[in-house]
XYZ file of C-alpha atoms in Angstrom:
668
model
C 23.819 -25.386 -7.750
C 22.911 -28.317 -5.573
C 25.348 -29.519 -2.934
C 24.649 -32.737 -1.096
C 21.872 -35.216 -1.700
C 18.450 -34.674 -3.146
C 15.746 -36.426 -5.093
C 13.924 -34.815 -8.001
C 15.435 -31.417 -7.197
C 14.926 -29.123 -10.184
C 16.742 -25.861 -10.813
C 16.059 -23.952 -14.008
C 15.847 -20.184 -14.394
C 16.077 -18.854 -10.795
C 13.101 -16.536 -11.349
C 10.975 -19.468 -12.467
C 11.941 -21.438 -9.383
C 11.144 -18.532 -7.062
C 7.736 -18.037 -8.669
C 6.875 -21.720 -8.490
C 7.957 -22.035 -4.891
C 6.184 -18.842 -3.859
C 2.970 -19.989 -5.523
C 3.076 -23.283 -3.668
C 3.805 -21.504 -0.430
C 0.960 -18.997 -0.835
C -1.498 -21.706 -1.863
C -0.628 -23.649 1.220
C -1.644 -20.655 3.373
C -5.276 -20.586 2.149
C -7.849 -20.577 3.565
C -6.945 -18.343 6.499
C -7.040 -20.444 9.678
C -9.226 -19.554 12.637
C -7.248 -17.443 15.149
C -6.018 -19.320 18.180
C -4.647 -18.300 21.514
C -1.267 -16.575 21.403
C 1.618 -18.860 22.372
C 5.129 -17.862 23.310
C 7.275 -18.874 20.298
C 10.379 -20.962 20.719
C 13.392 -18.837 19.748
C 14.753 -19.638 16.299
C 18.408 -20.731 16.448
C 21.068 -18.488 14.969
C 21.559 -19.061 11.233
C 25.327 -18.958 11.539
C 27.933 -21.030 13.330
C 29.017 -24.647 12.945
C 26.217 -27.119 12.170
C 25.202 -29.685 14.757
C 23.584 -33.030 13.988
C 19.782 -32.849 13.729
C 18.720 -35.318 16.408
C 14.941 -35.497 15.946
C 15.290 -38.878 14.206
C 17.983 -41.260 13.024
C 17.867 -41.836 10.168
C 16.170 -38.610 9.230
C 13.608 -39.453 6.548
C 12.876 -36.899 3.828
C 9.500 -37.521 2.191
C 7.381 -35.806 -0.435
C 5.761 -33.959 2.470
C 9.065 -32.464 3.626
C 9.599 -28.731 3.173
C 13.121 -27.329 3.154
C 13.594 -23.578 3.380
C 17.070 -22.270 2.744
C 16.528 -19.646 5.443
C 17.345 -22.475 6.788
C 14.759 -24.891 8.235
C 13.458 -28.369 7.450
C 10.006 -29.653 8.380
C 8.825 -33.258 8.208
C 5.624 -34.597 9.792
C 5.042 -31.258 11.510
C 8.434 -31.233 13.239
C 10.782 -28.380 12.307
C 14.553 -28.532 12.674
C 17.174 -25.996 11.698
C 20.375 -25.884 9.714
C 23.168 -23.359 9.353
C 24.432 -21.083 6.600
C 28.066 -21.288 5.540
C 29.176 -17.861 4.306
C 32.676 -18.621 3.036
C 36.196 -19.064 4.365
C 36.576 -15.418 5.412
C 33.655 -15.596 7.855
C 33.531 -19.293 8.748
C 36.925 -20.813 7.865
C 37.464 -23.838 5.622
C 34.215 -25.616 4.779
C 35.559 -29.100 5.584
C 36.483 -28.019 9.123
C 33.241 -26.067 9.542
C 31.085 -29.014 8.448
C 33.018 -32.116 9.521
C 35.713 -31.118 11.990
C 39.252 -32.105 10.934
C 39.880 -32.011 7.180
C 40.228 -35.555 5.807
C 42.559 -36.741 3.058
C 39.460 -37.326 0.951
C 38.385 -33.688 1.334
C 41.872 -32.587 0.341
C 41.960 -34.871 -2.697
C 38.639 -33.472 -3.916
C 39.803 -29.863 -3.414
C 36.616 -29.119 -1.481
C 38.155 -26.098 0.249
C 40.697 -24.883 -2.299
C 38.522 -25.056 -5.410
C 34.837 -25.730 -4.865
C 34.132 -23.455 -1.907
C 36.769 -20.980 -3.043
C 34.355 -20.130 -5.860
C 32.115 -17.246 -4.703
C 29.229 -18.727 -6.715
C 29.034 -21.620 -4.234
C 28.435 -19.503 -1.130
C 26.447 -18.767 0.891
C 25.023 -22.282 1.237
C 22.327 -23.621 3.569
C 23.517 -26.852 5.207
C 21.567 -29.486 7.140
C 23.584 -32.134 8.961
C 22.112 -35.516 9.924
C 23.575 -38.610 11.523
C 22.156 -40.563 8.597
C 19.707 -39.553 5.904
C 17.058 -41.498 3.994
C 15.510 -39.959 0.875
C 12.010 -41.390 0.455
C 10.328 -38.700 -1.611
C 10.487 -35.378 -3.393
C 10.785 -32.480 -0.929
C 9.612 -28.935 -1.598
C 12.550 -26.514 -1.713
C 11.672 -22.935 -0.711
C 14.201 -20.161 -1.398
C 11.805 -17.280 -0.642
C 11.974 -14.942 2.363
C 15.657 -14.214 1.837
C 16.769 -17.831 1.573
C 20.053 -18.630 -0.157
C 20.104 -20.505 -3.480
C 22.665 -23.186 -2.573
C 21.676 -26.237 -0.536
C 23.734 -28.952 1.148
C 22.583 -32.130 2.899
C 25.167 -33.994 4.984
C 24.763 -37.564 6.201
C 27.589 -38.343 8.607
C 26.968 -42.089 8.353
C 25.654 -42.048 4.801
C 22.683 -41.255 2.585
C 20.293 -43.874 1.243
C 17.411 -43.675 -1.207
C 14.945 -45.206 1.219
C 12.924 -48.421 0.794
C 13.402 -50.988 -1.999
C 12.741 -49.380 -5.350
C 14.026 -45.977 -4.195
C 15.691 -43.967 -6.971
C 18.288 -41.320 -6.060
C 18.504 -38.403 -8.458
C 19.774 -34.864 -8.406
C 19.668 -32.713 -11.506
C 19.811 -29.197 -12.873
C 18.072 -28.273 -16.117
C 18.194 -25.304 -18.464
C 16.623 -27.337 -21.282
C 14.506 -25.674 -23.990
C 15.946 -22.186 -23.733
C 16.546 -22.029 -19.979
C 19.394 -19.920 -18.660
C 21.791 -19.738 -15.715
C 24.096 -16.719 -15.818
C 26.812 -18.186 -13.606
C 27.868 -21.702 -12.661
C 25.624 -24.770 -12.490
C 27.028 -27.006 -9.765
C 25.279 -30.305 -9.030
C 27.152 -31.864 -6.141
C 26.334 -34.864 -3.964
C 29.041 -35.264 -1.309
C 28.600 -37.929 1.375
C 31.109 -38.589 4.144
C 29.765 -42.143 4.567
C 28.179 -44.486 2.018
C 25.705 -43.504 -0.675
C 23.354 -46.439 -1.199
C 20.345 -46.524 -3.535
C 18.223 -49.547 -4.324
C 16.622 -48.065 -7.431
C 19.623 -46.448 -9.114
C 21.584 -43.197 -8.979
C 21.359 -40.265 -11.401
C 23.374 -37.056 -11.067
C 23.047 -34.870 -14.153
C 22.935 -31.392 -15.648
C 20.863 -30.737 -18.777
C 21.506 -27.742 -21.037
C 19.960 -28.787 -24.352
C 17.347 -27.429 -26.713
C 14.915 -30.275 -26.112
C 11.709 -30.084 -24.139
C 11.228 -33.794 -24.880
C 12.690 -36.397 -27.223
C 9.743 -38.778 -27.521
C 8.091 -37.124 -29.320
C 10.899 -34.752 -30.286
C 10.108 -31.198 -29.215
C 12.950 -28.747 -29.833
C 12.654 -25.183 -28.534
C 16.081 -23.522 -28.256
C 19.409 -24.421 -26.728
C 19.923 -23.857 -23.031
C 22.631 -21.519 -21.720
C 24.961 -21.798 -18.740
C 27.312 -18.845 -18.538
C 29.968 -20.398 -16.310
C 31.016 -23.944 -15.437
C 28.792 -27.013 -15.193
C 29.929 -29.554 -12.621
C 28.440 -32.909 -11.718
C 30.234 -34.243 -8.643
C 29.354 -37.458 -6.801
C 31.583 -38.444 -3.889
C 31.172 -40.904 -1.023
C 33.023 -43.557 0.913
C 31.197 -46.232 -1.113
C 28.799 -45.619 -4.001
C 26.387 -48.545 -4.062
C 23.214 -49.500 -5.869
C 21.462 -52.834 -6.263
C 19.726 -51.654 -9.434
C 19.982 -53.880 -12.509
C 18.616 -51.153 -14.802
C 20.160 -51.255 -18.243
C 19.386 -50.211 -21.787
C 20.449 -47.614 -24.326
C 22.842 -45.034 -22.848
C 21.376 -41.565 -23.044
C 17.782 -42.737 -23.427
C 17.068 -45.322 -20.764
C 17.445 -45.271 -17.007
C 20.815 -46.640 -15.920
C 21.805 -48.156 -12.603
C 24.417 -45.407 -12.207
C 24.799 -42.239 -14.255
C 26.725 -38.987 -13.916
C 26.335 -36.824 -17.004
C 26.287 -33.366 -18.545
C 24.160 -32.809 -21.662
C 24.796 -29.792 -23.900
C 23.891 -31.468 -27.207
C 21.131 -30.022 -29.347
C 22.604 -26.475 -29.488
C 23.288 -26.103 -25.769
C 25.857 -23.509 -24.722
C 28.249 -23.671 -21.782
C 30.729 -20.864 -21.221
C 33.209 -22.684 -18.996
C 34.136 -26.269 -18.163
C 31.940 -29.374 -18.172
C 33.187 -31.714 -15.422
C 31.534 -35.022 -14.527
C 33.367 -36.465 -11.518
C 32.582 -39.663 -9.584
C 34.941 -40.529 -6.728
C 34.634 -43.214 -4.033
C 37.112 -43.635 -1.207
C 36.502 -47.364 -1.430
C 34.233 -49.090 -3.951
C 31.646 -48.409 -6.644
C 29.080 -51.143 -7.289
C 26.226 -51.113 -9.820
C 25.046 -54.484 -11.199
C 23.149 -52.724 -13.979
C 24.617 -50.338 -16.559
C 26.904 -47.457 -15.617
C 26.994 -44.413 -17.887
C 29.243 -41.368 -17.615
C 29.141 -38.751 -20.361
C 29.626 -35.223 -21.537
C 27.225 -35.199 -24.498
C 27.930 -32.230 -26.775
C 27.162 -33.665 -30.211
C 24.679 -32.841 -32.938
C 21.769 -34.964 -31.788
C 19.085 -35.525 -34.444
C 20.487 -32.694 -36.564
C 19.507 -29.936 -34.118
C 23.065 -28.646 -33.839
C 26.135 -29.478 -31.822
C 26.719 -28.021 -28.402
C 29.385 -25.524 -27.373
C 31.648 -25.904 -24.334
C 34.013 -22.985 -23.869
C 36.532 -24.765 -21.647
C 37.310 -28.409 -20.872
C 35.115 -31.494 -21.075
C 36.142 -33.948 -18.357
C 34.931 -37.329 -17.117
C 36.868 -38.461 -14.048
C 35.980 -41.705 -12.233
C 38.037 -43.061 -9.348
C 37.753 -45.728 -6.641
C 39.529 -48.756 -5.249
C 37.325 -51.317 -7.030
C 34.557 -50.744 -9.568
C 32.025 -53.496 -10.314
C 29.252 -52.917 -12.843
C 27.219 -54.280 -15.700
C 27.848 -52.680 -19.117
C 30.010 -49.555 -18.847
C 29.946 -46.534 -21.179
C 32.391 -43.699 -20.499
C 31.987 -41.281 -23.421
C 32.481 -37.723 -24.667
C 30.278 -36.921 -27.673
C 31.339 -33.950 -29.819
C 30.455 -35.232 -33.287
C 29.057 -33.399 -36.333
C 29.838 -29.837 -35.328
C 30.240 -29.936 -31.549
C 32.755 -27.466 -30.084
C 34.995 -27.973 -27.050
C 37.303 -25.008 -26.479
C 40.073 -26.747 -24.577
C 40.638 -30.393 -23.587
C 38.421 -33.469 -23.853
C 39.513 -36.002 -21.230
C 38.241 -39.362 -19.996
C 40.002 -40.694 -16.919
C 39.285 -43.938 -15.065
C 41.724 -44.471 -12.197
C 41.341 -47.476 -9.890
C 43.874 -48.689 -7.378
C 42.114 -52.074 -7.460
C 40.060 -53.932 -10.047
C 37.509 -53.169 -12.762
C 34.842 -55.865 -13.253
C 32.425 -55.273 -16.121
C 29.645 -57.765 -16.801
C 29.255 -56.661 -20.399
C 31.058 -54.261 -22.715
C 33.496 -51.679 -21.339
C 33.480 -48.651 -23.665
C 35.707 -45.556 -23.458
C 35.070 -43.242 -26.416
C 35.604 -39.719 -27.686
C 33.527 -39.051 -30.813
C 34.638 -35.971 -32.768
C 33.872 -37.043 -36.334
C 32.076 -35.568 -39.333
C 30.330 -37.553 -42.053
C 30.041 -38.000 -45.790
C 26.760 -36.061 -45.915
C 28.691 -32.807 -45.610
C 28.262 -32.287 -41.876
C 31.499 -30.966 -40.445
C 33.444 -32.752 -37.772
C 33.729 -31.719 -34.165
C 36.416 -29.372 -32.889
C 38.499 -29.890 -29.761
C 40.768 -26.909 -29.119
C 43.527 -28.728 -27.271
C 44.063 -32.412 -26.385
C 41.796 -35.461 -26.555
C 42.820 -38.080 -23.997
C 41.534 -41.423 -22.739
C 43.338 -42.879 -19.699
C 42.411 -46.202 -18.096
C 44.340 -47.373 -15.027
C 43.503 -50.405 -12.882
C 45.219 -53.313 -11.203
C 43.159 -55.725 -13.316
C 40.305 -55.515 -15.799
C 37.643 -58.077 -16.656
C 35.016 -57.461 -19.366
C 33.061 -59.148 -22.152
C 34.636 -56.718 -24.622
C 36.892 -53.698 -24.228
C 36.983 -50.644 -26.493
C 39.021 -47.441 -26.167
C 38.490 -45.209 -29.188
C 39.054 -41.651 -30.386
C 37.114 -41.116 -33.617
C 38.277 -37.903 -35.277
C 37.575 -39.026 -38.833
C 35.939 -37.212 -41.757
C 36.841 -33.673 -40.813
C 37.260 -33.815 -37.048
C 39.844 -31.387 -35.663
C 41.937 -31.724 -32.513
C 44.213 -28.763 -31.801
C 46.637 -30.795 -29.687
C 47.334 -34.492 -29.263
C 45.015 -37.497 -29.445
C 46.124 -40.182 -27.000
C 44.945 -43.401 -25.377
C 46.802 -44.643 -22.293
C 46.183 -48.019 -20.666
C 47.972 -49.205 -17.540
C 47.395 -52.480 -15.692
C 49.577 -54.400 -13.263
C 47.546 -57.626 -13.187
C 45.647 -59.666 -15.819
C 43.258 -58.028 -18.257
C 40.733 -60.705 -19.228
C 38.421 -59.979 -22.172
C 35.999 -62.650 -23.348
C 35.566 -61.304 -26.884
C 37.509 -58.455 -28.543
C 39.806 -55.780 -27.140
C 40.136 -52.751 -29.421
C 42.278 -49.633 -29.063
C 42.091 -47.243 -32.001
C 42.445 -43.666 -33.194
C 40.722 -42.705 -36.448
C 41.487 -39.379 -38.098
C 44.863 -39.107 -36.380
C 46.129 -36.673 -39.021
C 43.442 -34.245 -37.841
C 45.416 -33.881 -34.581
C 48.911 -32.470 -34.093
C 50.033 -35.890 -32.826
C 48.545 -39.256 -31.904
C 49.653 -41.984 -29.520
C 48.410 -45.218 -27.982
C 50.445 -46.351 -24.976
C 50.335 -49.580 -22.981
C 52.189 -49.759 -19.697
C 52.373 -53.333 -18.417
C 49.488 -55.727 -18.205
C 48.835 -59.328 -19.136
C 46.093 -59.269 -21.783
C 44.107 -62.464 -22.299
C 41.648 -61.885 -25.146
C 39.271 -64.533 -26.454
C 38.800 -62.830 -29.832
C 40.875 -60.126 -31.531
C 43.343 -57.755 -29.910
C 43.340 -54.777 -32.298
C 45.564 -51.722 -32.037
C 44.994 -49.269 -34.874
C 45.966 -45.731 -35.907
C 44.793 -44.837 -39.397
C 47.426 -42.150 -40.014
C 50.471 -40.736 -38.280
C 51.196 -41.586 -34.683
C 53.069 -43.730 -32.198
C 51.937 -47.030 -30.712
C 53.937 -48.235 -27.694
C 53.773 -51.637 -26.008
C 55.824 -51.362 -22.820
C 56.199 -54.693 -20.994
C 52.754 -55.774 -22.151
C 52.020 -59.465 -22.596
C 49.262 -60.229 -25.092
C 47.577 -63.575 -25.769
C 44.622 -63.623 -28.177
C 43.094 -65.599 -30.983
C 44.152 -62.789 -33.346
C 46.623 -59.970 -32.679
C 46.792 -57.029 -35.083
C 48.625 -53.782 -34.380
C 49.047 -51.296 -37.210
C 49.780 -47.656 -38.056
C 49.192 -46.473 -41.605
C 50.472 -42.886 -41.828
C 53.693 -41.667 -43.416
C 55.071 -41.040 -39.927
C 53.886 -44.023 -37.933
C 56.015 -45.800 -35.341
C 55.281 -49.051 -33.512
C 57.571 -49.370 -30.505
C 57.710 -52.718 -28.691
C 59.546 -52.966 -25.396
C 59.443 -56.301 -23.627
C 56.701 -58.801 -22.935
C 55.290 -61.591 -25.066
C 52.843 -61.449 -27.972
C 51.003 -64.676 -28.814
C 48.234 -65.405 -31.328
C 46.376 -68.601 -32.124
C 45.470 -67.760 -35.728
C 47.016 -64.446 -36.824
C 49.798 -62.107 -35.665
C 50.314 -58.903 -37.687
C 52.566 -55.994 -36.681
C 52.340 -53.265 -39.343
C 53.757 -49.782 -40.045
C 53.945 -50.120 -43.816
C 54.354 -46.550 -45.077
C 57.393 -46.131 -47.350
C 57.112 -42.326 -47.528
C 58.139 -39.706 -45.019
C 60.322 -40.552 -42.051
C 57.904 -43.046 -40.528
C 56.839 -46.559 -41.190
C 58.971 -47.842 -38.308
C 58.765 -50.891 -36.065
C 61.322 -50.544 -33.292
C 62.093 -53.371 -30.850
C 63.601 -51.599 -27.834
C 63.814 -54.532 -25.395
C 63.551 -58.312 -25.502
C 60.261 -59.738 -26.717
C 58.903 -63.147 -27.755
C 56.476 -63.607 -30.668
C 54.267 -66.675 -31.112
C 51.768 -67.423 -33.884
C 50.453 -70.983 -33.856
C 48.446 -71.269 -37.076
C 50.172 -68.932 -39.528
C 53.478 -67.142 -39.840
C 53.795 -63.920 -37.886
C 54.075 -60.903 -40.190
C 56.205 -57.853 -39.406
C 55.806 -55.186 -42.096
C 57.335 -51.705 -41.996
C 59.535 -49.452 -44.074
C 62.121 -49.704 -41.300
C 62.433 -52.577 -38.843
C 64.983 -51.989 -36.096
C 66.215 -54.290 -33.354
C 68.148 -52.077 -30.976
C 71.584 -53.150 -29.762
C 71.360 -55.561 -26.859
C 67.837 -56.649 -27.808
C 66.727 -60.110 -28.962
C 63.412 -60.830 -30.672
C 62.601 -64.496 -30.125
C 60.315 -66.316 -32.539
C 58.602 -69.173 -30.695
C 59.645 -72.752 -31.439
C 56.385 -73.567 -33.237
C 56.328 -70.237 -35.078
C 57.897 -68.679 -38.147
C 58.002 -64.993 -39.011
C 57.994 -63.124 -42.317
C 59.605 -59.686 -42.183
C 58.776 -57.219 -44.978
C 60.997 -54.141 -44.856
C 63.133 -51.848 -46.979
C 65.465 -50.986 -44.103
C 66.283 -54.080 -41.980
C 68.272 -52.610 -39.091
C 69.389 -55.863 -37.494
C 72.002 -58.587 -37.904
C 72.735 -60.095 -41.317
C 72.156 -63.480 -39.707
C 68.435 -62.724 -40.007
C 68.746 -60.996 -43.372
C 69.463 -57.550 -41.960
C 71.920 -54.826 -42.955
C 74.079 -55.074 -39.801
C 73.263 -51.481 -38.775
C 72.674 -52.989 -35.335
C 74.254 -56.131 -33.973
C 71.233 -57.894 -32.571
C 68.833 -60.200 -34.254
C 65.817 -62.419 -34.457
C 66.158 -65.855 -32.910
C 64.083 -68.495 -34.674
C 62.704 -69.114 -38.160
C 62.688 -65.728 -39.917
C 62.778 -64.597 -43.550
C 63.364 -61.016 -44.712
C 62.146 -59.532 -48.003
C 61.226 -56.092 -49.391
C 58.178 -54.206 -48.185
C 55.248 -54.539 -50.539
C 54.825 -58.277 -50.621
C 53.139 -58.524 -47.245
C 49.554 -59.790 -47.030
C 46.789 -57.261 -46.333
C 46.535 -56.216 -42.712
C 43.236 -58.052 -42.269
C 44.126 -61.176 -44.281
C 45.618 -64.475 -43.098
C 49.381 -64.817 -43.435
C 51.233 -67.466 -45.346
C 53.173 -70.010 -43.339
C 56.565 -69.045 -44.869
C 57.581 -66.180 -47.113
C 58.813 -68.355 -50.003
C 55.539 -70.253 -50.319
C 53.062 -67.568 -51.144
C 49.572 -68.737 -51.957
C 46.749 -66.887 -53.651
C 44.075 -65.907 -51.176
C 40.531 -65.073 -52.061
C 39.246 -61.568 -51.504
C 37.474 -60.990 -48.211
C 33.704 -61.286 -48.402
C 31.350 -58.756 -46.814
C 27.815 -60.010 -46.276
C 25.225 -57.232 -46.557
C 21.675 -58.087 -45.571
C 19.955 -54.746 -46.212
C 20.501 -51.280 -47.665
C 21.096 -49.684 -44.264
C 24.134 -51.911 -43.703
C 25.451 -51.002 -47.167
C 24.960 -47.301 -46.402
C 26.851 -47.682 -43.143
C 29.752 -49.416 -44.920
C 29.946 -46.685 -47.552
C 29.898 -43.998 -44.858
C 32.898 -45.787 -43.376
C 34.801 -46.073 -46.677
C 37.901 -44.018 -47.447
C 40.107 -43.870 -50.571
C 43.396 -45.687 -50.164
C 46.800 -44.556 -51.449
C 46.246 -46.525 -54.679
C 42.928 -44.795 -55.340
C 40.836 -47.811 -54.442
C 37.995 -47.440 -51.982
C 38.780 -49.135 -48.687
C 36.440 -49.912 -45.809
C 38.318 -49.093 -42.630
C 38.610 -51.767 -39.954
C 35.860 -51.498 -37.391
C 35.475 -52.899 -33.964
C 33.986 -56.342 -33.706
C 31.920 -55.915 -30.578
C 28.203 -55.762 -31.008
C 27.945 -52.145 -29.890
C 30.472 -50.747 -32.381
C 29.324 -47.408 -33.806
C 28.784 -46.799 -37.501
C 31.368 -44.142 -38.236
C 30.043 -41.087 -39.983
C 26.456 -42.301 -39.987
C 23.638 -40.012 -38.980
C 21.613 -42.954 -37.756
C 20.675 -43.224 -34.099
C 23.565 -44.661 -32.105
C 25.159 -44.296 -28.732
C 27.091 -41.203 -29.820
C 23.887 -39.471 -30.855
C 21.766 -40.474 -27.919
C 20.282 -37.808 -25.743
C 17.799 -38.153 -23.006
C 15.888 -35.053 -21.935
C 14.969 -34.794 -18.293
C 11.307 -35.089 -19.172
C 11.911 -38.431 -20.856
C 13.604 -39.862 -17.802
C 12.298 -38.171 -14.676
C 10.350 -40.541 -12.527
C 6.697 -39.718 -11.754
C 6.697 -36.902 -14.328
C 7.567 -34.274 -11.733
C 10.089 -32.494 -13.884
C 8.026 -32.799 -17.039
C 5.153 -31.002 -15.370
C 7.462 -28.150 -14.413
C 8.896 -27.856 -17.897
C 5.516 -27.583 -19.607
């Protein structure tokens, strides 16, 4: 476990670390120096008690020549300073009071005292407190001579990664058969700002890979307890523009846990990034729990929960990937949860991706298993991105023991240049499925797509949507689309579908007033049952007509309904039986009585790999015909069920990413 800052700090099997450190220490003592006159030594300070600020320099600069002993002492440029050892709340009281004085609201929110330091695996811990700290190199960590195995670095005014080009990283690795019997806690907690010019990486690796380029697989790593990656600060800042393929390339900001490639984790996998104020990374940001079957070497196993939790006031970044990978045989015992909670704004200069991959494929590889719920929650005042995707892919044999749900909440505009997609595939492989929108004004330059392939509930609560194309559909026998307030406007196509005529579903329910606009073609509302609740009016815009296809029209006879409810459509509306509606993906006719023959959609295939990907994505429809499921339109959309390299399958071993090869040399 690593608490606090650190660059290129490596923790594998504790015995290996002790041997390596001892060897370095012994080598440094040879040859035996010439005896000198005896000097009266300066008394070593007591190891215990509250830590005071190390005043030898401000900022204190840690270099590659720095030696930290967890006995505890720190030596840089021949000058030795001392830290303190925190033994636990029984001996030293609450850690936050021991280290910082009064407990702050931030400490309370992070459960520093009640959860983290309540765990006996996290104490005792050697702590060094500085006014400010600059990390300019790779220190030697020495746990010999009775030193403790937990280390904390505190920068009261903040921690930086040193001069331009500095890269801040802290990681734990049990790759290639390594083992930690208890918990693996990688924690960087800064009371001030964390600022790094060259990027920030906080990660734990528990895979079977020694390297991925070339691929060298040994055996899966093992962590017996929990694996936690925790990054907290007042502001988390980097000027890095690093970008590339998530999981393989260096990112501007990354907090990740890797158990893919047959890794095993007995407890929870928690990747948490929390800023009291802002997070800023002009390059790519990547947060993941990667537990999938990378390159066919076996899925990982997580005994408890898999959690990604990111919070701040504002978050500004380049491309954003926030993913849990559990595809092709991965196992998560309890919940899989992605949570982004901002009290302010999310600005993404690129694609914003929130994804849980739990699928199987047509090659006979089984899907992933999530024991309880799979949840994606995105909350912000406003969102701005080139494209926006929130997806749970549980198709082709994936299993979710509880619910699959996507929740999006925004109080201010959501502006998406291209497509905004919210979808659950394989919903019948979960006990229930739901996509929920709470407020928000969505301005989408391309297609707004809401999609559940089977049973589930899709709720639009006071959401206003304006896009070139708007399509929201559920296709299971028990699918319900519930629309409560707001306005839905499309330039070229507006389709609201729940077309199943079997079971108790296939329902579109208007529960509060809403206005529908479709400029180029008639809006289409298609469901077994269409209900306008009493006291509700559905207004069809002045330049719009609407075609309603339903077997049970629960609204006023004035609009062609059965008078089961008293309220109605206002505007140009026709009602006819379900079955005559155009395909979900096809253009509508202008009015129901003037149907025109439309040509079949054309799919352009340029090579055999594209054809293979389409066939992997094909599923038989209720009429026996093969149907290619709708896919996202953004350029980074995954190929469902494919075993080809993609973001869901990406894994980056420490050796492939560690700067200066320090870690690689220790692994070999």
